PDB file of C-alpha atoms in Angstrom:
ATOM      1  CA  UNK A   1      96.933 112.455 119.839  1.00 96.00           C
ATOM      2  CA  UNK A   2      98.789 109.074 120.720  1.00 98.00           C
ATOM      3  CA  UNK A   3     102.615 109.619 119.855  1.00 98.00           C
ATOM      4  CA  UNK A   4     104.672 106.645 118.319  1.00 98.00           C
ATOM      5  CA  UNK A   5     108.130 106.300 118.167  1.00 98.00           C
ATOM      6  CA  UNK A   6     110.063 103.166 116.588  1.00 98.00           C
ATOM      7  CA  UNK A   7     113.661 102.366 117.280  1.00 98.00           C
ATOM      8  CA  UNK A   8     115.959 102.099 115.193  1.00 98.00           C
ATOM      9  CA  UNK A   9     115.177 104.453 112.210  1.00 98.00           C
ATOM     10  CA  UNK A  10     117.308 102.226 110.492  1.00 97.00           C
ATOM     11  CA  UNK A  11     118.859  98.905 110.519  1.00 97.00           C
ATOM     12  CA  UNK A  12     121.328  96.552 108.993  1.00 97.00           C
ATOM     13  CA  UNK A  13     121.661  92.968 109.407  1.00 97.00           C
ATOM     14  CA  UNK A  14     123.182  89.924 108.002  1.00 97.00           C
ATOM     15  CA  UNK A  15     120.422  86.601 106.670  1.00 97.00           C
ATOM     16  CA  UNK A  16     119.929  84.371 109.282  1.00 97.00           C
ATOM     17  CA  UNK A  17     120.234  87.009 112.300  1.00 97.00           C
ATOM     18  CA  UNK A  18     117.409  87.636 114.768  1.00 98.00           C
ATOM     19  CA  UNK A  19     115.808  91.516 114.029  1.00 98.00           C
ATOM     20  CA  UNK A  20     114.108  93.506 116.778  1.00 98.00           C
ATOM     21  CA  UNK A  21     112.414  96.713 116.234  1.00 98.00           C
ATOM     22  CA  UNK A  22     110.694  98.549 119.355  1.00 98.00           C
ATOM     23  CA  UNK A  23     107.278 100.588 119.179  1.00 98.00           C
ATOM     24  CA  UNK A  24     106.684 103.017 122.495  1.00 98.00           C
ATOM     25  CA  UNK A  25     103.392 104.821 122.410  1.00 98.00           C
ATOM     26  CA  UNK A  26     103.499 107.924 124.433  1.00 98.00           C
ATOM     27  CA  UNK A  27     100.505 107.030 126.461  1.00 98.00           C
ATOM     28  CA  UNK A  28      99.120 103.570 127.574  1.00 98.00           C
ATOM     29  CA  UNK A  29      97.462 101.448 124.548  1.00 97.00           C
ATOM     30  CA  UNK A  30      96.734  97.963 125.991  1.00 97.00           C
ATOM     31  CA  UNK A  31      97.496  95.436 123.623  1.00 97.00           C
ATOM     32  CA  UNK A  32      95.883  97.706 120.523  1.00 97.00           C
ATOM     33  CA  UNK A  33      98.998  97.826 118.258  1.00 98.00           C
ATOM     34  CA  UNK A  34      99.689  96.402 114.521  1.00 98.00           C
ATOM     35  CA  UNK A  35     102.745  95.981 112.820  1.00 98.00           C
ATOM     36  CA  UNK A  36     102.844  96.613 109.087  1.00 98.00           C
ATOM     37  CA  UNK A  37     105.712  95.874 106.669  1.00 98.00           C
ATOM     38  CA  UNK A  38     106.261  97.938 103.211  1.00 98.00           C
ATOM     39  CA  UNK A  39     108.073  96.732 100.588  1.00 98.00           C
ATOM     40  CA  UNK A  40     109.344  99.283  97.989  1.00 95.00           C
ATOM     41  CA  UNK A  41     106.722 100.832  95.785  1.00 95.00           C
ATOM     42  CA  UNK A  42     103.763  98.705  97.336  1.00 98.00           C
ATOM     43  CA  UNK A  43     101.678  99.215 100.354  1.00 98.00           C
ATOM     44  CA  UNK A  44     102.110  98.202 103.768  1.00 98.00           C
ATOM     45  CA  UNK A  45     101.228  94.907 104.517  1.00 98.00           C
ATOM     46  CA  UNK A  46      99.489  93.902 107.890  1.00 98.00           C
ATOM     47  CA  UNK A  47     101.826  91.056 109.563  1.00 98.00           C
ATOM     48  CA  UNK A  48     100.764  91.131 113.315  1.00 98.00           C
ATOM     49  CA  UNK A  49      97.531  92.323 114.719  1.00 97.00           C
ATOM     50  CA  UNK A  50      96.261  93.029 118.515  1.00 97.00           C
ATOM     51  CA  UNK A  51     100.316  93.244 119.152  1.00 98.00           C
ATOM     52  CA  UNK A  52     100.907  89.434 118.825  1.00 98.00           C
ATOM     53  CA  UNK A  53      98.964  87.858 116.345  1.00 97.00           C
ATOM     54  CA  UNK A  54     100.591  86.759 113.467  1.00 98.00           C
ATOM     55  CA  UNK A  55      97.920  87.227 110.397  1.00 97.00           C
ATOM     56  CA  UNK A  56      96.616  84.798 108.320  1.00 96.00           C
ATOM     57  CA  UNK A  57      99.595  83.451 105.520  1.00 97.00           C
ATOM     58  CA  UNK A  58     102.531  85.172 107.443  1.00 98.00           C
ATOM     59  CA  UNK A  59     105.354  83.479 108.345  1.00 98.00           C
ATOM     60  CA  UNK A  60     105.940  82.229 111.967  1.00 98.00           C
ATOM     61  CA  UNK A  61     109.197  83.483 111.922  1.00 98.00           C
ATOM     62  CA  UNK A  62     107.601  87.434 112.494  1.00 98.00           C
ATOM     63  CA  UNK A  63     106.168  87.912 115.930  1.00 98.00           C
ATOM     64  CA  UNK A  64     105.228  90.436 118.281  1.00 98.00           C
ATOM     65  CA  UNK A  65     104.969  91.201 121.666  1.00 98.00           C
ATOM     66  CA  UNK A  66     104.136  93.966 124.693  1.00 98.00           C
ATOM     67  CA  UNK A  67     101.420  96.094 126.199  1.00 98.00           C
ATOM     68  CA  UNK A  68     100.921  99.330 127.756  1.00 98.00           C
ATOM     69  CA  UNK A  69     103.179 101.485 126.371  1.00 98.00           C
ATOM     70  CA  UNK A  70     106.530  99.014 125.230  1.00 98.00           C
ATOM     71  CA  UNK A  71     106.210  96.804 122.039  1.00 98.00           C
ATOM     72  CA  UNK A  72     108.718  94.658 120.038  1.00 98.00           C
ATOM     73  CA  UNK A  73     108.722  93.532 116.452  1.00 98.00           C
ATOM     74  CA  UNK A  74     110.916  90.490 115.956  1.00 98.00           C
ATOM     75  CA  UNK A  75     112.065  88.430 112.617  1.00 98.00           C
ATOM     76  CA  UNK A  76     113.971  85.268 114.153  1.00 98.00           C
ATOM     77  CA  UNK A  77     115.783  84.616 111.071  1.00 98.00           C
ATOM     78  CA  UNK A  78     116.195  87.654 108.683  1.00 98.00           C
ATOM     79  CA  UNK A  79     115.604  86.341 104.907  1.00 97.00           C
ATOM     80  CA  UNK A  80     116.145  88.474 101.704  1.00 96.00           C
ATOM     81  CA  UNK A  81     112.650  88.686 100.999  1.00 97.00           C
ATOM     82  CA  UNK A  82     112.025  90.700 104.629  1.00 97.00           C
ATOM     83  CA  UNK A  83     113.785  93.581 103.186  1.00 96.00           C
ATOM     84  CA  UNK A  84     111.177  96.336 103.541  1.00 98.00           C
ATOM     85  CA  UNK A  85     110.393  99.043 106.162  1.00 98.00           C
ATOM     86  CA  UNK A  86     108.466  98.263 109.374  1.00 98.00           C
ATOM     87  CA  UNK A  87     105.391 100.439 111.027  1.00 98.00           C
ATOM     88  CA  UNK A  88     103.526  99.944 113.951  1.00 98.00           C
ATOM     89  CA  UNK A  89     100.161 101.356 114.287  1.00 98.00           C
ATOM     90  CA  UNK A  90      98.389 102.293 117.397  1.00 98.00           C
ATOM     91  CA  UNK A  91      94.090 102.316 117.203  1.00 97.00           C
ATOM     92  CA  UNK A  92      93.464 102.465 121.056  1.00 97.00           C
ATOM     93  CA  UNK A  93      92.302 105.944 120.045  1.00 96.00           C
ATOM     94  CA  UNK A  94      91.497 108.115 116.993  1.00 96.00           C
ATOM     95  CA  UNK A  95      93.314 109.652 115.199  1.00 98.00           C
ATOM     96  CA  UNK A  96      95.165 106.553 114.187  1.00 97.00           C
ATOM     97  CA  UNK A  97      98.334 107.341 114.447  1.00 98.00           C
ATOM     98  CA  UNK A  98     102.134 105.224 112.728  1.00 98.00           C
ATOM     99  CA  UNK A  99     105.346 105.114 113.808  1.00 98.00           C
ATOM    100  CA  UNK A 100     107.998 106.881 111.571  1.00 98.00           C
ATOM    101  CA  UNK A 101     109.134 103.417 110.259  1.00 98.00           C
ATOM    102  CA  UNK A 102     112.298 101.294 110.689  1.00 98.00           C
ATOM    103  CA  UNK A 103     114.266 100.576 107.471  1.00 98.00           C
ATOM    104  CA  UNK A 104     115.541  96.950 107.261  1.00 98.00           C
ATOM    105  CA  UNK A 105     119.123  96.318 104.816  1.00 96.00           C
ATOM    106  CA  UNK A 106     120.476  93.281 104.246  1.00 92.00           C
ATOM    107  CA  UNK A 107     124.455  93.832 105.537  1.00 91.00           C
TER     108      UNK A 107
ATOM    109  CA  UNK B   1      89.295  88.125  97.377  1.00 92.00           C
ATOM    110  CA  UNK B   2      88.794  91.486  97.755  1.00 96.00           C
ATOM    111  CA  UNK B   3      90.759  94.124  96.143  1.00 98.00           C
ATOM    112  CA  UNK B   4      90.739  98.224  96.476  1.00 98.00           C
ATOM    113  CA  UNK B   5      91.809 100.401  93.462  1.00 98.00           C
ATOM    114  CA  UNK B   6      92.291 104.449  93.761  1.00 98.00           C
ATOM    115  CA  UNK B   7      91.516 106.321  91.217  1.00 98.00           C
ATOM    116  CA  UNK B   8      91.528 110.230  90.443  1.00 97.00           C
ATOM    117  CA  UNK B   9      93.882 112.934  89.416  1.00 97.00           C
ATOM    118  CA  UNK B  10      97.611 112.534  89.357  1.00 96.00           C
ATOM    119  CA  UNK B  11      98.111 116.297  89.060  1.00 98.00           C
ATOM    120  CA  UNK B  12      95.955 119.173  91.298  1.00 98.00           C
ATOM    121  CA  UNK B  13      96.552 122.891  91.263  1.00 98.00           C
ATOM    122  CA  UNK B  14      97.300 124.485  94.701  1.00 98.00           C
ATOM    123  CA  UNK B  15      94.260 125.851  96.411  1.00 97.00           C
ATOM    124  CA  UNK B  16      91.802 123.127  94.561  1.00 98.00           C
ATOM    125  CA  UNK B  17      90.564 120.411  95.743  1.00 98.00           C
ATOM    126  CA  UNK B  18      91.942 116.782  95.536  1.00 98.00           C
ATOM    127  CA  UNK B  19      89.321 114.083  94.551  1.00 98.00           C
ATOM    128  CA  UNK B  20      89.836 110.265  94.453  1.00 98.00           C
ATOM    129  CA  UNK B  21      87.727 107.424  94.237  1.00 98.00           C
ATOM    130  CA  UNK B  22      88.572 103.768  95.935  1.00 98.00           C
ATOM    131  CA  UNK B  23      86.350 100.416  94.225  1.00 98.00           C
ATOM    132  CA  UNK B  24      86.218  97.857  95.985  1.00 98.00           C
ATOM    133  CA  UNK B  25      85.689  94.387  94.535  1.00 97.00           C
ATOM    134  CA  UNK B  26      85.303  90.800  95.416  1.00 95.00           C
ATOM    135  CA  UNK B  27      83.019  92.278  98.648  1.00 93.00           C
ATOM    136  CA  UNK B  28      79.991  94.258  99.381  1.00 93.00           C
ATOM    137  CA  UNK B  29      81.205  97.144 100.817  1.00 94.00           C
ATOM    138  CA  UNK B  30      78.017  97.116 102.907  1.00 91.00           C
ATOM    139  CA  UNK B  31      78.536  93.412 104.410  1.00 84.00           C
ATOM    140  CA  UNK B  32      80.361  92.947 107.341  1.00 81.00           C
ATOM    141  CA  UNK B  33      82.042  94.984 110.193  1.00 89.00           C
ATOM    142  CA  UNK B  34      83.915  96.966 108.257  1.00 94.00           C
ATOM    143  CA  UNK B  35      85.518 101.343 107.927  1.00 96.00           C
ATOM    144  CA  UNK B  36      86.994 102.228 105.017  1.00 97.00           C
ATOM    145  CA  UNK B  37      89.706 104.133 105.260  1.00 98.00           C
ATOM    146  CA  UNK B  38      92.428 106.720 103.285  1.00 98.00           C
ATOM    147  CA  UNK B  39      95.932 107.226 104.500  1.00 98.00           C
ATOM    148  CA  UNK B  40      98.491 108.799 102.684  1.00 98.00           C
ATOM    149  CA  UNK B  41     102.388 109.247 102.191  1.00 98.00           C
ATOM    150  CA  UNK B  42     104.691 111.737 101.152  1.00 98.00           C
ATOM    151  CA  UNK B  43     107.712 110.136  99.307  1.00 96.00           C
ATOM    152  CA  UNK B  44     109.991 109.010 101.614  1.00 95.00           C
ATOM    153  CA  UNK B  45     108.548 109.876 104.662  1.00 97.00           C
ATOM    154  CA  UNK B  46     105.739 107.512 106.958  1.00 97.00           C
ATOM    155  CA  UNK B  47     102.003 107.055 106.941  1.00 98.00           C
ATOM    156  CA  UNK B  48      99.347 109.517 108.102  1.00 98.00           C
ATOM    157  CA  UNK B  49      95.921 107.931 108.401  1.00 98.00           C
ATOM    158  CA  UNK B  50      93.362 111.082 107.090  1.00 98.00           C
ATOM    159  CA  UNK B  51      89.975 109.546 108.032  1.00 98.00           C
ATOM    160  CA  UNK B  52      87.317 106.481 107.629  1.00 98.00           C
ATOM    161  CA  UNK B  53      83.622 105.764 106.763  1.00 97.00           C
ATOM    162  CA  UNK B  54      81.397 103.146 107.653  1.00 94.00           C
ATOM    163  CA  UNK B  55      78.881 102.008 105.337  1.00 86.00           C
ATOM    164  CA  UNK B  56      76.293 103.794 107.107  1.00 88.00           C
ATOM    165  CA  UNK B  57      77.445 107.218 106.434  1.00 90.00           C
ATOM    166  CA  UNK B  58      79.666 107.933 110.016  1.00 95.00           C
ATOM    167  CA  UNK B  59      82.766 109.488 109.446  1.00 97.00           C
ATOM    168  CA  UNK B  60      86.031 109.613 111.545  1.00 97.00           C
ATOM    169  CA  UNK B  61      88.862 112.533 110.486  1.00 98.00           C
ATOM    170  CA  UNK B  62      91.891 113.461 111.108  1.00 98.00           C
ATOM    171  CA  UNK B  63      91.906 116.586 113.635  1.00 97.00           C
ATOM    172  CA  UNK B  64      94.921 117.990 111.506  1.00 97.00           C
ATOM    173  CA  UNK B  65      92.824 117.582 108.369  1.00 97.00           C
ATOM    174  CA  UNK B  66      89.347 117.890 109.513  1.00 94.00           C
ATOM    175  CA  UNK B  67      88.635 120.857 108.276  1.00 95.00           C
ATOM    176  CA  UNK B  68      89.185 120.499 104.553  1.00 98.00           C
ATOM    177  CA  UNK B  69      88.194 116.289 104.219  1.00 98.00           C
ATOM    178  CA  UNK B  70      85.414 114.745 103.188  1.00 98.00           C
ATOM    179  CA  UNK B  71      84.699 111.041 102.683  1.00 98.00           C
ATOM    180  CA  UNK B  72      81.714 110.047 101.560  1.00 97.00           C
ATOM    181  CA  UNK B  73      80.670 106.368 100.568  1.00 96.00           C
ATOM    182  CA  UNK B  74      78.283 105.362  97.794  1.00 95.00           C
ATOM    183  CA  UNK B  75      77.023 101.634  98.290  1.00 93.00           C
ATOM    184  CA  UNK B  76      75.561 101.389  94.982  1.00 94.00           C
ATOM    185  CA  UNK B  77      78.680 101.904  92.868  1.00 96.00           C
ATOM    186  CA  UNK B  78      80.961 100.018  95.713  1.00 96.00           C
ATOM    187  CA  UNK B  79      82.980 102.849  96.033  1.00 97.00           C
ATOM    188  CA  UNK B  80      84.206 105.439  98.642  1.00 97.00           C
ATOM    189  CA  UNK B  81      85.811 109.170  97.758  1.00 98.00           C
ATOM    190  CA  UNK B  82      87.989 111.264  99.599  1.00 98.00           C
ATOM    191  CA  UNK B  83      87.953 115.263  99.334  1.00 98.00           C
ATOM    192  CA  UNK B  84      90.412 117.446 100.306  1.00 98.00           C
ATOM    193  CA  UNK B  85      90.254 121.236  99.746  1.00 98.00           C
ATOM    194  CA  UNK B  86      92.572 124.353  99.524  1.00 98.00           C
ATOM    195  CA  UNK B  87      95.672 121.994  98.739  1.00 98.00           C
ATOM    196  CA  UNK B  88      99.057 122.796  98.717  1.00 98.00           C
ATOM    197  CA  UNK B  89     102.609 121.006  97.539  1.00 98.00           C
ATOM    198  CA  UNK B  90     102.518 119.537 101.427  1.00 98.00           C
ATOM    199  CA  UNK B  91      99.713 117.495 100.565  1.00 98.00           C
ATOM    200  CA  UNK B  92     101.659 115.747  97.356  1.00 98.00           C
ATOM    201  CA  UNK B  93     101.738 112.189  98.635  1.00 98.00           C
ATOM    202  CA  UNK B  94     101.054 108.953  97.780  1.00 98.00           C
ATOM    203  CA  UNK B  95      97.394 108.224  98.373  1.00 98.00           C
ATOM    204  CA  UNK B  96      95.959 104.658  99.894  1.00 98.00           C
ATOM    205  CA  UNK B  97      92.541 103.487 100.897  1.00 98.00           C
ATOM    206  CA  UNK B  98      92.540 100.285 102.532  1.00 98.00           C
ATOM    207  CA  UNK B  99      89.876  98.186 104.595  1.00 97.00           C
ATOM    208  CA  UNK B 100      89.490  98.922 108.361  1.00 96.00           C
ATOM    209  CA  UNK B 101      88.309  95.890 110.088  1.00 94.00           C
ATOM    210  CA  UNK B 102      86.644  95.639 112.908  1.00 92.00           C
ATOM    211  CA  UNK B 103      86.385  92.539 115.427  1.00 90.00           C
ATOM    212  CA  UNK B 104      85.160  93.351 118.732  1.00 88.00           C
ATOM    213  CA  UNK B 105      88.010  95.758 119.845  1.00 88.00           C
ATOM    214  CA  UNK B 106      90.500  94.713 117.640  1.00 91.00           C
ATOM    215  CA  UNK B 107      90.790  97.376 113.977  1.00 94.00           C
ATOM    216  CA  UNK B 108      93.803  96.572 111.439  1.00 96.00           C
ATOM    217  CA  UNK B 109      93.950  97.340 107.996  1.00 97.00           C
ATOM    218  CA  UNK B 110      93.702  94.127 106.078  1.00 96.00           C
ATOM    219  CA  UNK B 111      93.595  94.968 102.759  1.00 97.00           C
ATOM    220  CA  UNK B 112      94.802  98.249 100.527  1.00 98.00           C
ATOM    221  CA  UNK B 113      94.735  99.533  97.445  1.00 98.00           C
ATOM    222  CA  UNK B 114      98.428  99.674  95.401  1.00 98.00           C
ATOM    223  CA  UNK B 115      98.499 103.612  95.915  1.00 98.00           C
ATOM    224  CA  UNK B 116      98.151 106.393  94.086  1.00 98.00           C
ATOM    225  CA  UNK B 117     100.370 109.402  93.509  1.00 98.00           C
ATOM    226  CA  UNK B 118      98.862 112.827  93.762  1.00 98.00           C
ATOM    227  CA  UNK B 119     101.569 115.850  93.392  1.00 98.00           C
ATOM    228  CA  UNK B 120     100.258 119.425  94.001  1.00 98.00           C
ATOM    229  CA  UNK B 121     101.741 122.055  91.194  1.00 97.00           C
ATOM    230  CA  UNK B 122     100.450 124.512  88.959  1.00 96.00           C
TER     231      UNK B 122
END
């Protein structure tokens, strides 16, 4: 099974700053990677697809980028409303397997 | 716009079997290039995807859960069920089933349902 580890488990940050979360797969995974975000008490909502490819309705400040086995998450300007925890998602292979999540406070 | 909704027992005795239901609406769940998917999550802790269908009956699982899931789809009713046997408190989590979609090589889950919480206790 594909491996994923996010950095950091946790993270604080002030409205307005620039947010990056990292995503390493323990094996290569191309490009197939998805980043999620989950809001308290709802489910996890698909933001980037295919590693850099902002869905459908979500805002351009969320992007994503990397291949292989390094990926970043990145919010240019943090807003209140991007409080929520952060997955990626590997489906290169089955099963599919999450990272452990990266909590984002406001500071 | 389509919509998932789980339904099923909030309580299961350990050693039973869990059994939930997802309806989909606003979509055939027989059009397209689509799996349908669960994943769960224990309270506080991250997402472990348990298995998919496709409308044609093939079924992906979990290694880890293989052995006691079943998901089954019935195209007639719109709806798709999960099974898992011989529970116990470590499966008490916070069931999802969500749309797999499929475009050429690219899979992300578009749409879920809002959860549901299943807790394991006699």
């Amino acid at each position: 099974d594909i491996q994923m580890t996010q950095s950091p488990s946790s993270l604080s940050a002030s409205v307005g700053d620039r947010v990056t979360i990292t995503c390493q797969a323990s094996q290569d995974i191309s490009n197939y990677l998805n980043w999620y975000q989950q809001k308290p008490g709802k489910a996890p909502k698909l933001l980037i697809y295919d590693a850099s490819n902002l869905e459908t309705g979500v805002p351009s400040r969320f992007s994503g980028s990397g291949s292989g086995t390094d990926f970043t998450f990145t919010i240019s300007s943090l807003q209140p409303e991007d409080i929520a925890t952060y997955y990626c998602q590997q489906y290169d292979n089955l099963p599919y397997s999450f990272g452990q999540g990266t909590k984002l406070e406001i500071k | 716009q389509v919509q998932l909704q789980e339904s099923g027992p909030g309580l299961v005795k350990p050693s039973q079997t869990l059994s939930l239901t997802c309806t989909v609406s606003g979509g055939s769940i027989s059009s397209g290039s689509y799996y349908w998917s669960w994943i769960r999550q224990p309270a506080g802790k991250g997402l472990e995807w348990i298995g998919r269908i496709y409308t044609s009956g093939s079924t992906n699982y979990n290694p880890s859960l293989k052995s006691r899931v079943t998901i089954s789809v019935d195209t007639s009713k719109n709806q798709f069920s999960l099974k898992l046997s011989s529970v116990t408190a470590a499966d008490t989590a916070v069931y999802y089933c969500a749309r797999d979609t499929v475009i050429h090589r690219l899979y992300y889950f578009d749409y879920w349902g809002q959860g549901t919480l299943v807790t394991v206790s006699s």
